[in-house]
Amino acid sequence: MRMTSQRSIILDEIRKTHAHPTADEVYVLVRRRLPRVSLATVYRNLDVLTRAGLIRTVELGGCPRRYDGRVDDHIHVRCLECGRVDDVADALLARARSRVEKVSGYSISGHHLEFAGVCPDCQRRARGRRRRKNAES
Amino acid sequence: MRMTSQRSIILDEIRKTHAHPTADEVYVLVRRRLPRVSLATVYRNLDVLTRAGLIRTVELGGCPRRYDGRVDDHIHVRCLECGRVDDVADALLARARSRVEKVSGYSISGHHLEFAGVCPDCQRRARGRRRRKNAES
DNA sequence: CATGCGAATGATAACCGCTATCGGAACGGC
DNA sequence: GCCGTTCCGATAGCGGTTATCATTCGCATG
Ligand SMILES: [Mn+2]
Ligand SMILES: [Mn+2]
Ligand SMILES: [Zn+2]
Ligand SMILES: [Zn+2]
């Protein structure tokens, strides 16, 4: 794998943020430093970097993929209001995995756990809206 | 919600199988009993039935949605070789959920856990292939 | 330093699962 | 039977992703 300037800038941007950007968002970030880059190059390299184990691809059912500079095991929690994705450390997962392996007979090589709900910011916003609404009524 | 013949046949087929079929696969099943049904009707009703809580939509990152007649909480395990999806009962999940809620500050309303690996059938097939290969070399 | 070859890039077309749209049919309360 | 509402079938459109292909780049080698 050649480390071209495009590739290393894409890797750098992914590692710099903790926001789990989509391919489009990575494209925007990378274009600030490399205005002539192609979206195809971004997709290609996100894939190459994932297969090289340098980043993680985060598959979120029903919405565009996101990419993650953290490659250690962790859980994602997604906000149903604003779409942000945050990290949560986990320990139970290893236990669950071995249990699933035993019960199902599968040889497990990976998992994908995502909780969905409303993030603290959006909860606050919602409380604000409710209060304002009550006040005016 | 009217229970049309299309709708009830779609529900029946979903409930009858344990294979977690995709929309296309449901379409094939339903056409055997209703040859003039439209794929749009299948998609529409899979959505309506999900929102009515009669079936579950299973989002599997990176591959088409599947549908499930089981509506109780359970985990899915997917085979990376053949794509089949099996059920696994779970208890740890509730504990993990409340922990994630506390740590992240999110108000959690759902989750999505999927393990991926190789199913027993495919493991057997792979062992067979290896044995044959060794024998001929 | 010139040469050559495989890998990577940029531009863009194609793909695929899904959703929206729309005219017409079916349902069901009256 | 009439009429508003819901649903249907057919099909066009959409969005994220992948494939294609001509061109350029990186780099080993002479
Ligand atoms: Mn993460
Ligand atoms: Mn299931
Ligand atoms: Zn939020
Ligand atoms: Zn299998």
Short mmCIF file of C-alpha atoms (C1' of nucleotides) and ligand atoms in Angstrom, two decimals:
data_model
loop_
_atom_site.label_atom_id
_atom_site.label_comp_id
_atom_site.label_asym_id
_atom_site.label_seq_id
_atom_site.Cartn_x
_atom_site.Cartn_y
_atom_site.Cartn_z
CA MET A 1 0.00 0.00 0.00
CA ARG A 2 1.53 3.27 -1.12
CA MET A 3 1.11 6.14 1.30
CA THR A 4 0.09 8.85 -1.14
CA SER A 5 -0.58 12.41 -0.01
CA GLN A 6 -4.34 11.88 -0.45
CA ARG A 7 -4.26 8.75 1.66
CA SER A 8 -2.24 10.22 4.50
CA ILE A 9 -4.35 13.39 4.62
CA ILE A 10 -7.55 11.30 4.76
CA LEU A 11 -6.06 9.20 7.55
CA ASP A 12 -4.95 12.32 9.40
CA GLU A 13 -8.39 13.92 9.21
CA ILE A 14 -10.10 10.74 10.42
CA ARG A 15 -7.71 10.48 13.35
CA LYS A 16 -8.03 14.15 14.21
CA THR A 17 -11.80 14.14 14.72
CA HIS A 18 -13.92 12.19 17.17
CA ALA A 19 -17.13 12.95 15.35
CA HIS A 20 -17.39 9.70 13.33
CA PRO A 21 -17.72 11.55 10.02
CA THR A 22 -19.50 10.17 6.97
CA ALA A 23 -17.65 9.86 3.67
CA ASP A 24 -19.16 13.18 2.57
CA GLU A 25 -17.98 14.88 5.73
CA VAL A 26 -14.48 13.47 5.29
CA TYR A 27 -14.61 14.76 1.71
CA VAL A 28 -15.32 18.29 2.99
CA LEU A 29 -12.50 18.08 5.55
CA VAL A 30 -9.99 16.76 3.04
CA ARG A 31 -10.88 19.32 0.35
CA ARG A 32 -9.70 22.14 2.62
CA ARG A 33 -6.16 20.76 2.25
CA LEU A 34 -6.52 19.10 -1.15
CA PRO A 35 -9.09 21.04 -3.18
CA ARG A 36 -8.84 18.82 -6.29
CA VAL A 37 -9.45 15.49 -4.51
CA SER A 38 -12.22 13.27 -5.85
CA LEU A 39 -15.03 11.81 -3.77
CA ALA A 40 -14.15 8.42 -5.27
CA THR A 41 -10.65 8.75 -3.84
CA VAL A 42 -12.12 9.39 -0.42
CA TYR A 43 -14.36 6.29 -0.61
CA ARG A 44 -11.54 4.16 -1.98
CA ASN A 45 -9.11 5.18 0.74
CA LEU A 46 -11.61 4.87 3.56
CA ASP A 47 -11.99 1.30 2.37
CA VAL A 48 -8.26 0.65 1.97
CA LEU A 49 -7.48 2.16 5.37
CA THR A 50 -10.20 0.06 6.97
CA ARG A 51 -8.86 -3.15 5.43
CA ALA A 52 -5.38 -2.16 6.63
CA GLY A 53 -6.76 -1.84 10.17
CA LEU A 54 -5.79 1.83 10.46
CA ILE A 55 -9.36 3.06 10.85
CA ARG A 56 -12.80 1.53 11.47
CA THR A 57 -15.86 1.61 9.27
CA VAL A 58 -18.97 2.07 11.39
CA GLU A 59 -22.06 0.52 9.81
CA LEU A 60 -25.21 2.10 11.16
CA GLY A 61 -28.32 0.39 9.87
CA GLY A 62 -30.47 2.74 7.84
CA CYS A 63 -28.07 5.64 7.48
CA PRO A 64 -24.78 6.38 5.75
CA ARG A 65 -21.60 4.75 6.98
CA ARG A 66 -19.35 6.60 9.33
CA TYR A 67 -15.63 6.29 9.89
CA ASP A 68 -13.68 6.13 13.13
CA GLY A 69 -10.03 6.73 13.96
CA ARG A 70 -10.37 4.63 17.11
CA VAL A 71 -9.67 1.01 16.33
CA ASP A 72 -10.06 -0.47 19.81
CA ASP A 73 -13.29 -2.25 20.79
CA HIS A 74 -16.00 0.12 21.87
CA ILE A 75 -19.74 0.64 21.57
CA HIS A 76 -21.47 3.43 19.70
CA VAL A 77 -24.49 5.35 20.86
CA ARG A 78 -26.39 7.31 18.23
CA CYS A 79 -28.77 10.22 18.74
CA LEU A 80 -32.08 9.77 16.92
CA GLU A 81 -32.62 13.55 16.88
CA CYS A 82 -29.36 14.99 15.57
CA GLY A 83 -27.55 11.90 14.29
CA ARG A 84 -24.39 12.37 16.33
CA VAL A 85 -22.50 9.25 17.31
CA ASP A 86 -20.59 8.95 20.58
CA ASP A 87 -18.28 6.31 22.03
CA VAL A 88 -18.89 4.15 25.08
CA ALA A 89 -16.33 1.81 26.57
CA ASP A 90 -17.48 -1.73 27.18
CA ALA A 91 -16.58 -4.86 29.09
CA LEU A 92 -19.75 -6.93 28.96
CA LEU A 93 -19.30 -7.38 25.24
CA ALA A 94 -16.54 -9.97 25.43
CA ARG A 95 -18.69 -12.09 27.74
CA ALA A 96 -21.74 -11.76 25.49
CA ARG A 97 -19.64 -12.75 22.51
CA SER A 98 -18.40 -16.01 23.95
CA ARG A 99 -21.90 -16.86 25.07
CA VAL A 100 -23.29 -16.22 21.59
CA GLU A 101 -20.52 -18.36 20.16
CA LYS A 102 -21.44 -21.26 22.41
CA VAL A 103 -25.20 -21.02 21.94
CA SER A 104 -25.24 -20.51 18.18
CA GLY A 105 -22.31 -22.64 17.08
CA TYR A 106 -21.03 -19.74 15.00
CA SER A 107 -17.36 -18.89 14.95
CA ILE A 108 -17.66 -15.20 15.78
CA SER A 109 -15.21 -12.76 14.26
CA GLY A 110 -16.91 -9.45 14.88
CA HIS A 111 -19.86 -7.65 16.27
CA HIS A 112 -21.79 -4.48 15.85
CA LEU A 113 -23.56 -2.97 18.82
CA GLU A 114 -25.23 0.37 18.67
CA PHE A 115 -27.61 1.97 21.08
CA ALA A 116 -29.97 4.65 19.86
CA GLY A 117 -31.60 7.39 21.86
CA VAL A 118 -31.48 11.13 22.44
CA CYS A 119 -28.19 12.82 23.32
CA PRO A 120 -27.88 15.17 26.32
CA ASP A 121 -27.79 18.28 24.09
CA CYS A 122 -31.00 17.30 22.34
CA GLN A 123 -32.67 16.41 25.65
CA ARG A 124 -31.81 19.90 26.87
CA ARG A 125 -33.16 21.47 23.69
CA ALA A 126 -36.36 19.44 24.02
CA ARG A 127 -36.80 20.50 27.66
CA GLY A 128 -36.30 24.12 26.57
CA ARG A 129 -38.96 23.81 23.89
CA ARG A 130 -41.39 22.22 26.34
CA ARG A 131 -40.85 24.94 28.93
CA ARG A 132 -41.32 27.75 26.37
CA LYS A 133 -44.47 26.10 25.10
CA ASN A 134 -45.93 25.77 28.60
CA ALA A 135 -45.05 29.41 29.39
CA GLU A 136 -46.85 30.80 26.36
CA SER A 137 -49.98 28.69 26.96
CA MET B 1 -55.03 0.11 9.61
CA ARG B 2 -57.05 -2.02 7.22
CA MET B 3 -56.07 -5.66 7.11
CA THR B 4 -56.09 -6.16 3.34
CA SER B 5 -55.39 -9.52 1.76
CA GLN B 6 -51.95 -8.31 0.65
CA ARG B 7 -51.13 -7.15 4.16
CA SER B 8 -52.26 -10.31 5.90
CA ILE B 9 -50.47 -12.58 3.44
CA ILE B 10 -47.26 -10.59 3.89
CA LEU B 11 -47.64 -10.84 7.68
CA ASP B 12 -48.35 -14.53 7.44
CA GLU B 13 -45.28 -15.23 5.33
CA ILE B 14 -43.06 -13.22 7.68
CA ARG B 15 -44.41 -15.10 10.67
CA LYS B 16 -44.09 -18.47 8.97
CA THR B 17 -40.39 -18.27 8.27
CA HIS B 18 -37.48 -17.94 10.67
CA ALA B 19 -35.06 -16.99 7.95
CA HIS B 20 -35.18 -13.20 8.37
CA PRO B 21 -36.01 -12.61 4.70
CA THR B 22 -35.17 -9.44 2.79
CA ALA B 23 -37.91 -7.43 1.08
CA ASP B 24 -37.07 -9.18 -2.20
CA GLU B 25 -37.34 -12.59 -0.58
CA VAL B 26 -40.69 -11.67 0.97
CA TYR B 27 -41.77 -10.52 -2.49
CA VAL B 28 -40.95 -13.95 -3.92
CA LEU B 29 -42.81 -15.73 -1.11
CA VAL B 30 -45.87 -13.51 -1.42
CA ARG B 31 -46.06 -13.76 -5.22
CA ARG B 32 -46.67 -17.50 -4.95
CA ARG B 33 -50.03 -16.67 -3.36
CA LEU B 34 -50.63 -13.27 -4.92
CA PRO B 35 -48.96 -13.22 -8.35
CA ARG B 36 -49.97 -9.64 -9.19
CA VAL B 37 -48.62 -7.99 -6.01
CA SER B 38 -46.25 -5.07 -6.43
CA LEU B 39 -42.84 -4.80 -4.81
CA ALA B 40 -43.88 -1.36 -3.56
CA THR B 41 -46.79 -2.97 -1.72
CA VAL B 42 -44.37 -5.32 -0.03
CA TYR B 43 -42.09 -2.48 1.08
CA ARG B 44 -45.04 -0.37 2.18
CA ASN B 45 -46.56 -3.14 4.26
CA LEU B 46 -43.30 -4.26 5.81
CA ASP B 47 -43.02 -0.69 7.02
CA VAL B 48 -46.65 -0.45 8.19
CA LEU B 49 -46.45 -3.79 9.99
CA THR B 50 -43.22 -2.74 11.67
CA ARG B 51 -44.73 0.52 12.89
CA ALA B 52 -47.74 -1.43 14.17
CA GLY B 53 -45.36 -3.63 16.17
CA LEU B 54 -46.43 -6.82 14.41
CA ILE B 55 -43.03 -7.54 12.92
CA ARG B 56 -39.48 -6.24 13.32
CA THR B 57 -37.26 -4.57 10.78
CA VAL B 58 -33.69 -5.80 11.16
CA GLU B 59 -31.11 -3.25 10.06
CA LEU B 60 -27.84 -4.95 9.17
CA GLY B 61 -25.12 -2.45 8.37
CA GLY B 62 -23.90 -2.79 4.79
CA CYS B 63 -26.55 -5.14 3.46
CA PRO B 64 -30.27 -5.01 2.69
CA ARG B 65 -32.78 -4.89 5.53
CA ARG B 66 -34.32 -8.08 6.77
CA TYR B 67 -37.66 -8.66 8.44
CA ASP B 68 -38.49 -10.74 11.48
CA GLY B 69 -41.75 -12.20 12.78
CA ARG B 70 -40.29 -12.40 16.28
CA VAL B 71 -40.92 -9.16 18.13
CA ASP B 72 -39.37 -10.01 21.50
CA ASP B 73 -35.86 -8.77 22.36
CA HIS B 74 -33.16 -10.95 20.93
CA ILE B 75 -29.74 -10.73 19.31
CA HIS B 76 -28.88 -11.62 15.74
CA VAL B 77 -25.86 -13.46 14.55
CA ARG B 78 -25.00 -13.20 10.88
CA CYS B 79 -22.84 -15.51 8.79
CA LEU B 80 -20.20 -13.68 6.77
CA GLU B 81 -20.01 -16.58 4.29
CA CYS B 82 -23.63 -17.30 3.37
CA GLY B 83 -25.45 -14.31 4.83
CA ARG B 84 -27.89 -16.28 6.95
CA VAL B 85 -29.14 -14.64 10.12
CA ASP B 86 -29.93 -16.60 13.28
CA ASP B 87 -31.48 -15.66 16.62
CA VAL B 88 -29.80 -15.71 20.02
CA ALA B 89 -31.60 -15.03 23.30
CA ASP B 90 -30.04 -12.45 25.54
CA ALA B 91 -30.09 -11.19 29.11
CA LEU B 92 -26.91 -9.12 29.37
CA LEU B 93 -28.39 -6.56 27.03
CA ALA B 94 -30.65 -4.87 29.55
CA ARG B 95 -27.70 -4.41 31.91
CA ALA B 96 -25.49 -3.02 29.14
CA ARG B 97 -28.25 -0.63 28.15
CA SER B 98 -28.63 0.97 31.55
CA ARG B 99 -24.88 1.28 31.86
CA VAL B 100 -24.63 3.00 28.49
CA GLU B 101 -27.44 5.33 29.53
CA LYS B 102 -25.58 6.34 32.69
CA VAL B 103 -22.15 6.73 31.08
CA SER B 104 -23.24 8.62 27.96
CA GLY B 105 -26.11 10.70 29.30
CA TYR B 106 -28.25 9.59 26.38
CA SER B 107 -31.85 8.61 26.92
CA ILE B 108 -31.77 5.21 25.22
CA SER B 109 -34.82 4.00 23.35
CA GLY B 110 -33.41 1.14 21.31
CA HIS B 111 -30.38 -0.86 20.39
CA HIS B 112 -29.02 -2.94 17.62
CA LEU B 113 -26.64 -5.78 18.35
CA GLU B 114 -25.39 -8.14 15.75
CA PHE B 115 -22.56 -10.59 15.89
CA ALA B 116 -20.93 -11.72 12.68
CA GLY B 117 -19.00 -14.89 12.02
CA VAL B 118 -19.23 -18.20 10.21
CA CYS B 119 -22.24 -20.44 10.77
CA PRO B 120 -21.85 -24.14 11.64
CA ASP B 121 -22.84 -25.26 8.11
CA CYS B 122 -20.24 -23.05 6.50
CA GLN B 123 -17.60 -24.14 9.04
CA ARG B 124 -18.32 -27.74 8.05
CA ARG B 125 -18.11 -26.92 4.36
CA ALA B 126 -14.80 -25.09 4.94
CA ARG B 127 -13.39 -28.08 6.86
CA GLY B 128 -14.43 -30.34 3.99
CA ARG B 129 -12.70 -28.13 1.45
CA ARG B 130 -9.52 -28.04 3.53
CA ARG B 131 -9.47 -31.82 3.94
CA ARG B 132 -9.97 -32.39 0.21
CA LYS B 133 -7.25 -29.89 -0.58
CA ASN B 134 -4.77 -31.57 1.78
CA ALA B 135 -5.61 -34.99 0.37
CA GLU B 136 -4.91 -33.99 -3.24
CA SER B 137 -1.60 -32.24 -2.37
"C1'" DC C 1 18.94 10.42 -13.95
"C1'" DA C 2 15.89 8.16 -17.52
"C1'" DT C 3 12.68 4.23 -18.03
"C1'" DG C 4 8.87 1.25 -17.22
"C1'" DC C 5 5.31 -0.81 -14.74
"C1'" DG C 6 1.91 -1.41 -11.27
"C1'" DA C 7 -0.83 1.38 -8.21
"C1'" DA C 8 -3.56 5.34 -7.38
"C1'" DT C 9 -6.24 9.27 -8.93
"C1'" DG C 10 -10.14 12.16 -10.81
"C1'" DA C 11 -14.25 12.27 -13.41
"C1'" DT C 12 -18.26 10.20 -14.17
"C1'" DA C 13 -21.50 6.47 -15.24
"C1'" DA C 14 -23.86 2.72 -13.25
"C1'" DC C 15 -25.90 0.22 -9.47
"C1'" DC C 16 -29.06 -1.03 -5.97
"C1'" DG C 17 -32.09 -0.77 -2.25
"C1'" DC C 18 -35.49 1.95 -1.16
"C1'" DT C 19 -39.03 5.89 -1.34
"C1'" DA C 20 -42.18 9.05 -3.59
"C1'" DT C 21 -45.71 9.79 -6.78
"C1'" DC C 22 -49.96 9.10 -9.01
"C1'" DG C 23 -54.12 7.38 -11.13
"C1'" DG C 24 -57.23 3.98 -10.13
"C1'" DA C 25 -59.41 0.17 -7.16
"C1'" DA C 26 -61.21 -1.46 -2.74
"C1'" DC C 27 -63.17 -0.80 1.66
"C1'" DG C 28 -66.54 0.47 4.87
"C1'" DG C 29 -69.68 3.72 7.36
"C1'" DC C 30 -73.95 5.67 6.28
"C1'" DG D 1 -75.48 2.75 -3.68
"C1'" DC D 2 -72.51 6.93 -2.36
"C1'" DC D 3 -68.38 8.98 -0.91
"C1'" DG D 4 -64.25 9.80 1.70
"C1'" DT D 5 -60.36 7.30 3.01
"C1'" DT D 6 -57.04 3.88 2.55
"C1'" DC D 7 -54.55 1.01 -0.22
"C1'" DC D 8 -52.78 -0.84 -4.54
"C1'" DG D 9 -49.72 -1.47 -8.77
"C1'" DA D 10 -46.60 0.66 -11.81
"C1'" DT D 11 -42.89 3.31 -12.29
"C1'" DA D 12 -39.85 7.28 -11.76
"C1'" DG D 13 -36.52 9.24 -8.68
"C1'" DC D 14 -33.10 9.43 -4.97
"C1'" DG D 15 -28.84 8.86 -2.29
"C1'" DG D 16 -25.01 6.40 -0.98
"C1'" DT D 17 -21.81 3.59 -2.87
"C1'" DT D 18 -19.12 1.07 -6.50
"C1'" DA D 19 -17.28 0.32 -11.10
"C1'" DT D 20 -14.97 1.96 -15.06
"C1'" DC D 21 -11.39 4.07 -17.52
"C1'" DA D 22 -8.07 7.22 -19.22
"C1'" DT D 23 -4.37 9.71 -17.03
"C1'" DT D 24 -0.89 10.50 -13.59
"C1'" DC D 25 2.08 9.17 -9.91
"C1'" DG D 26 5.43 6.63 -7.11
"C1'" DC D 27 9.10 4.01 -7.03
"C1'" DA D 28 12.27 0.11 -8.15
"C1'" DT D 29 15.68 -0.77 -11.39
"C1'" DG D 30 19.37 -0.13 -14.77
MN MN E 1 -16.10 5.28 17.87
MN MN E 2 -34.68 -12.63 14.79
ZN ZN E 3 -28.65 14.82 19.63
ZN ZN E 4 -23.09 -19.74 6.66
#
